mmCIF file of C-alpha atoms in Angstrom:
data_model
loop_
_atom_site.group_PDB
_atom_site.id
_atom_site.type_symbol
_atom_site.label_atom_id
_atom_site.label_comp_id
_atom_site.label_asym_id
_atom_site.label_seq_id
_atom_site.Cartn_x
_atom_site.Cartn_y
_atom_site.Cartn_z
ATOM 1 C CA MET A 11 -11.624 -52.293 24.407
ATOM 2 C CA LYS A 12 -13.340 -48.956 24.916
ATOM 3 C CA LYS A 13 -10.445 -47.740 27.071
ATOM 4 C CA SER A 14 -7.853 -48.578 24.425
ATOM 5 C CA ILE A 15 -9.825 -46.778 21.710
ATOM 6 C CA PHE A 16 -10.328 -43.778 23.990
ATOM 7 C CA LEU A 17 -6.608 -43.684 24.868
ATOM 8 C CA SER A 18 -5.680 -44.014 21.190
ATOM 9 C CA ILE A 19 -7.888 -41.061 20.286
ATOM 10 C CA ILE A 20 -6.370 -38.945 23.057
ATOM 11 C CA PHE A 21 -2.870 -39.889 21.915
ATOM 12 C CA ILE A 22 -3.617 -38.979 18.283
ATOM 13 C CA LEU A 23 -5.205 -35.666 19.269
ATOM 14 C CA SER A 24 -2.229 -34.754 21.443
ATOM 15 C CA LEU A 25 0.136 -35.441 18.535
ATOM 16 C CA ILE A 26 -1.934 -33.289 16.207
ATOM 17 C CA SER A 27 -2.140 -30.403 18.677
ATOM 18 C CA SER A 28 1.588 -30.485 19.420
ATOM 19 C CA ASN A 29 2.378 -30.236 15.694
ATOM 20 C CA ALA A 30 -0.132 -27.412 15.258
ATOM 21 C CA GLN A 31 1.607 -25.154 17.772
ATOM 22 C CA GLU A 32 3.586 -22.257 16.343
ATOM 23 C CA SER A 33 7.150 -23.148 15.584
ATOM 24 C CA SER A 34 9.746 -20.776 16.907
ATOM 25 C CA ILE A 35 11.377 -18.347 14.504
ATOM 26 C CA SER A 36 14.914 -17.198 15.143
ATOM 27 C CA GLU A 37 16.864 -14.221 13.854
ATOM 28 C CA PHE A 38 18.853 -16.642 11.693
ATOM 29 C CA ASP A 39 15.646 -17.676 9.870
ATOM 30 C CA LEU A 40 15.187 -14.084 8.667
ATOM 31 C CA TYR A 41 18.651 -13.710 7.119
ATOM 32 C CA GLY A 42 18.572 -13.074 3.403
ATOM 33 C CA CYS A 43 17.212 -10.867 0.689
ATOM 34 C CA TRP A 44 13.429 -10.278 0.582
ATOM 35 C CA VAL A 45 11.168 -8.489 -1.927
ATOM 36 C CA LEU A 46 7.498 -7.868 -2.602
ATOM 37 C CA GLU A 47 5.899 -8.824 -5.911
ATOM 38 C CA LYS A 48 4.183 -6.114 -7.967
ATOM 39 C CA LYS A 49 0.930 -7.915 -8.641
ATOM 40 C CA ILE A 50 0.182 -9.057 -5.098
ATOM 41 C CA ARG A 51 -1.923 -6.591 -3.114
ATOM 42 C CA PRO A 52 -1.531 -6.584 0.665
ATOM 43 C CA SER A 53 -4.613 -6.541 2.849
ATOM 44 C CA ASN A 54 -4.860 -5.180 6.381
ATOM 45 C CA HIS A 55 -1.092 -4.626 6.650
ATOM 46 C CA ILE A 56 -0.358 -8.308 5.920
ATOM 47 C CA VAL A 57 2.293 -8.737 3.219
ATOM 48 C CA VAL A 58 4.279 -11.655 1.857
ATOM 49 C CA TYR A 59 7.949 -11.066 1.169
ATOM 50 C CA LYS A 60 9.547 -13.586 -1.150
ATOM 51 C CA SER A 61 13.167 -14.578 -1.467
ATOM 52 C CA CYS A 62 14.909 -12.331 -4.021
ATOM 53 C CA GLU A 63 15.975 -15.387 -6.022
ATOM 54 C CA ASP A 64 12.347 -16.482 -6.453
ATOM 55 C CA VAL A 65 11.036 -13.288 -8.084
ATOM 56 C CA ALA A 66 12.065 -12.049 -11.531
ATOM 57 C CA HIS A 67 13.499 -8.506 -11.458
ATOM 58 C CA GLU A 68 10.663 -7.093 -13.580
ATOM 59 C CA ASN A 69 8.087 -8.440 -11.080
ATOM 60 C CA VAL A 70 9.654 -6.836 -7.985
ATOM 61 C CA LYS A 71 7.658 -3.995 -6.433
ATOM 62 C CA PHE A 72 9.653 -0.768 -6.694
ATOM 63 C CA GLY A 73 11.631 0.040 -3.538
ATOM 64 C CA SER A 74 10.610 -3.101 -1.636
ATOM 65 C CA LYS A 75 13.944 -4.927 -1.439
ATOM 66 C CA ILE A 76 15.339 -5.533 2.057
ATOM 67 C CA SER A 77 18.349 -7.604 3.084
ATOM 68 C CA LEU A 78 18.641 -8.804 6.660
ATOM 69 C CA LEU A 79 22.279 -9.624 7.334
ATOM 70 C CA ALA A 80 24.379 -11.046 10.145
ATOM 71 C CA PHE A 81 25.596 -8.844 13.005
ATOM 72 C CA ASN A 82 22.340 -6.847 12.849
ATOM 73 C CA GLU A 83 23.302 -5.154 9.601
ATOM 74 C CA SER A 84 20.738 -4.496 6.905
ATOM 75 C CA GLU A 85 20.354 -3.003 3.473
ATOM 76 C CA HIS A 86 17.193 -1.646 1.909
ATOM 77 C CA GLU A 87 16.216 0.216 -1.209
ATOM 78 C CA SER A 88 15.478 3.889 -0.816
ATOM 79 C CA THR A 89 14.357 6.419 -3.345
ATOM 80 C CA GLY A 90 16.356 9.544 -4.053
ATOM 81 C CA PRO A 91 14.760 12.805 -2.873
ATOM 82 C CA LEU A 92 15.511 14.603 -6.153
ATOM 83 C CA ALA A 93 15.146 11.894 -8.771
ATOM 84 C CA CYS A 94 11.879 10.030 -9.223
ATOM 85 C CA PHE A 95 11.975 6.309 -9.902
ATOM 86 C CA THR A 96 15.595 5.870 -8.954
ATOM 87 C CA THR A 97 16.730 3.788 -6.030
ATOM 88 C CA PHE A 98 19.909 3.364 -4.094
ATOM 89 C CA THR A 99 20.901 0.850 -1.472
ATOM 90 C CA GLU A 100 20.962 2.289 2.025
ATOM 91 C CA LYS A 101 22.791 0.536 4.821
ATOM 92 C CA GLY A 102 21.187 0.227 8.230
ATOM 93 C CA THR A 103 20.687 -1.983 11.219
ATOM 94 C CA TRP A 104 17.937 -4.311 12.377
ATOM 95 C CA GLU A 105 16.717 -6.072 15.506
ATOM 96 C CA PHE A 106 14.498 -9.087 16.049
ATOM 97 C CA ASP A 107 12.715 -10.019 19.267
ATOM 98 C CA GLU A 108 12.083 -13.766 19.159
ATOM 99 C CA ASN A 109 9.437 -13.600 21.912
ATOM 100 C CA SER A 110 7.226 -10.986 20.252
ATOM 101 C CA ARG A 111 8.386 -11.894 16.713
ATOM 102 C CA ILE A 112 8.829 -8.194 15.927
ATOM 103 C CA ALA A 113 11.571 -7.081 13.548
ATOM 104 C CA SER A 114 12.628 -3.435 13.290
ATOM 105 C CA LEU A 115 14.774 -1.987 10.515
ATOM 106 C CA TYR A 116 16.629 1.264 11.109
ATOM 107 C CA SER A 117 18.476 3.693 8.877
ATOM 108 C CA GLY A 118 20.430 6.906 9.131
ATOM 109 C CA HIS A 119 22.779 5.894 11.930
ATOM 110 C CA GLU A 120 25.916 6.902 9.951
ATOM 111 C CA TRP A 121 24.374 10.191 8.813
ATOM 112 C CA LEU A 122 23.218 10.979 12.354
ATOM 113 C CA LYS A 123 26.731 10.392 13.765
ATOM 114 C CA GLU A 124 28.092 12.926 11.297
ATOM 115 C CA PHE A 125 25.232 15.365 11.998
ATOM 116 C CA LYS A 126 25.899 15.093 15.757
ATOM 117 C CA ILE A 127 29.516 16.178 15.203
ATOM 118 C CA LEU A 128 28.809 18.929 12.648
ATOM 119 C CA ASP A 129 25.843 20.575 14.376
ATOM 120 C CA PRO A 130 25.424 19.331 17.963
ATOM 121 C CA ASP A 131 22.837 21.975 18.921
ATOM 122 C CA GLU A 132 20.517 21.167 16.006
ATOM 123 C CA TYR A 133 21.068 17.452 16.640
ATOM 124 C CA ALA A 134 20.027 17.924 20.281
ATOM 125 C CA SER A 135 16.908 19.845 19.186
ATOM 126 C CA TRP A 136 15.821 16.705 17.293
ATOM 127 C CA GLY A 137 15.858 14.740 20.535
ATOM 128 C CA SER A 138 19.318 13.252 19.871
ATOM 129 C CA PRO A 139 18.152 10.242 17.845
ATOM 130 C CA GLU A 140 20.619 7.421 17.216
ATOM 131 C CA LYS A 141 18.676 5.959 14.278
ATOM 132 C CA PHE A 142 15.455 6.305 12.306
ATOM 133 C CA GLU A 143 12.873 3.546 12.178
ATOM 134 C CA LYS A 144 12.502 2.512 8.548
ATOM 135 C CA LEU A 145 10.211 -0.498 8.823
ATOM 136 C CA LYS A 146 8.676 -2.538 11.613
ATOM 137 C CA PHE A 147 6.793 -5.790 11.251
ATOM 138 C CA LYS A 148 5.597 -8.839 13.141
ATOM 139 C CA VAL A 149 6.587 -12.157 11.599
ATOM 140 C CA ILE A 150 3.565 -14.402 11.099
ATOM 141 C CA SER A 151 5.291 -17.289 9.320
ATOM 142 C CA ILE A 152 8.214 -18.387 7.190
ATOM 143 C CA GLU A 153 7.470 -21.159 4.721
ATOM 144 C CA ASN A 154 8.711 -22.082 1.237
ATOM 145 C CA ASN A 155 11.027 -19.033 0.935
ATOM 146 C CA GLN A 156 8.129 -16.732 1.836
ATOM 147 C CA LEU A 157 8.087 -14.396 4.811
ATOM 148 C CA THR A 158 4.545 -13.447 5.836
ATOM 149 C CA VAL A 159 4.472 -10.358 8.054
ATOM 150 C CA GLU A 160 2.108 -7.823 9.557
ATOM 151 C CA ILE A 161 3.415 -4.297 8.971
ATOM 152 C CA ILE A 162 3.321 -2.163 12.112
ATOM 153 C CA PRO A 163 2.547 1.472 11.218
ATOM 154 C CA LYS A 164 5.030 4.138 12.289
ATOM 155 C CA GLN A 165 4.106 6.044 15.426
ATOM 156 C CA ASN A 166 5.058 9.479 13.977
ATOM 157 C CA GLY A 167 6.890 10.710 17.033
ATOM 158 C CA LYS A 168 4.522 9.156 19.568
ATOM 159 C CA LYS A 169 5.704 6.622 22.079
ATOM 160 C CA PRO A 170 4.314 3.176 21.391
ATOM 161 C CA ILE A 171 1.549 2.099 23.720
ATOM 162 C CA GLU A 172 2.617 -0.802 25.904
ATOM 163 C CA ASP A 173 0.453 -3.895 25.785
ATOM 164 C CA SER A 174 -0.519 -4.675 29.377
ATOM 165 C CA SER A 175 -2.144 -7.983 28.483
ATOM 166 C CA GLU A 176 1.189 -9.842 28.392
#
């Protein structure tokens, strides 16, 4: 009797622990339009993006809209350099590493191609970039049309430090 109870407890605990493990998140899970709400304050670089359909336009934080599309294409709101409080949609690219759960959004690839042709010497003096990093984040979870992420600060020209613990 004691053995059957003990085995039952072990079986139940193993089921609970297997369900508690992190579920895998694929690139496909990230597809869609995401925004931040105005009234929600992030803490320690943790933010919650919500599906665009779930947030009324007047409650969307200015300039926070990102769209992650198929074929590694993206769109994001940018502000104009000359006009305050105006936005335009900028096209870009994005990548997602399923192992590290890190997504990177890039912009400027079309502009840089043109710059490379028009002024190759100046382009080379910039280090010949192919794209600019716009946003980088680690996906924590996706539940109920909410994407919880940890924003990774930009390195400002420094090479990222490799994590040797992996």
